[in-house]
Amino acid sequence: MNVETALQRLKEKGYKRTKQRERIVEIFVQQDQYIAAKDILKTIQEDFPGVSYDTIYRNLYLLTEEEILETTELGGEKHFRLGCETHGHHHHFICTTCGKTKPIEFCPMNSINENLKGYDVENHKFEIYGKCPQCH
Amino acid sequence: MNVETALQRLKEKGYKRTKQRERIVEIFVQQDQYIAAKDILKTIQEDFPGVSYDTIYRNLYLLTEEEILETTELGGEKHFRLGCETHGHHHHFICTTCGKTKPIEFCPMNSINENLKGYDVENHKFEIYGKCPQCH
DNA sequence: TCAAAAAATAATAATGATTACGATTTAAAT
DNA sequence: ATTTAAATCGTAATCATTATTATTTTTTGA
């Protein structure tokens, strides 16, 4: 996913193209890893000193809603990353030091033969945490 | 796991037996589900009106540290439940309405044949979210 | 091009979970 | 019974997240 594709998708839904929004998407395209809201804020303030958390969160949630970003909880705070649609549905190894990820193609839901009759499955999470080769 | 076993295990580590701690463990033994810190506080205040969050969190973390409780993040807040050691290592279906869980014996790590050479795996999470039969 | 309308932003305040701290109390060991 | 470390209470501080209101910016289309 590149910046233009993402913004194009937003435009189709009637969302406007703003410099801040553009920059946020750009950051995610550049950094292929999970990033916390506060780090997005820090980075974007280099270009737009005035941005507020309101702008950050509003856009992060919008981008997640539009399936441009994926989100997960790391160490008590939400982290976001560009959704990598090339692989279709998949999971991640997540480095607990740098936040970089490695796609895991295997999905445990395909292997579930537990009896979940009567249970309404809405969602699932499978994540492996540890140190990537660089941080190891 | 019952209350005595849990407190005994703490005693062996030199931790004291207090009425508050005892009551906290008791709540988890009685309720077989994930509970948020604030709900533990509310319940325990029926018996000990003065308890503070400090006491709650200190004990929740201690009990988790000692592997008496398990923890997960639900809707932005930490939830705790009694670790059910009867099943050995396992995962959970978690009801997003009431917090009750159903053990899932299957562990995806046993089925991982992705190449994680060079990656130091520390931990993993596999959780299925949805509605249990009662909340459905 | 220009004006209007909708959307987005900035600045700031509020909320809610979690953590921290100093004074006091309590458990348990001698 | 005394001592001492651990635990608690009461309260304040912190930190992520959400909300609010006034202002600014995009976009659209006359």
CSV table of C-alpha atoms (C1' of nucleotides) in Angstrom, one decimal, chain A residues 16-17 19 37-38 53-54 57 61 77-78, chain D residues 15-21 25-28:
chain,number,residue,atom,x,y,z
A,16,LYS,CA,-10.6,15.2,2.5
A,17,ARG,CA,-7.0,15.2,1.7
A,19,LYS,CA,-1.4,17.7,4.7
A,37,ALA,CA,0.2,7.3,18.9
A,38,LYS,CA,2.7,9.4,20.8
A,53,TYR,CA,-3.5,14.3,19.7
A,54,ASP,CA,-7.0,14.9,18.5
A,57,TYR,CA,-6.2,9.7,17.0
A,61,TYR,CA,-9.0,5.4,13.9
A,77,GLU,CA,-0.9,1.3,24.5
A,78,LYS,CA,-2.4,1.0,21.1
D,15,DC,C1',-0.2,8.9,31.1
D,16,DA,C1',-3.0,7.4,27.3
D,17,DT,C1',-7.2,8.5,25.3
D,18,DT,C1',-11.4,11.2,24.4
D,19,DA,C1',-14.2,15.3,24.1
D,20,DT,C1',-15.1,20.3,23.2
D,21,DT,C1',-15.3,24.6,20.9
D,25,DT,C1',-8.9,24.3,5.3
D,26,DT,C1',-10.8,21.4,1.3
D,27,DT,C1',-13.8,20.7,-1.9
D,28,DT,C1',-17.5,21.7,-4.9
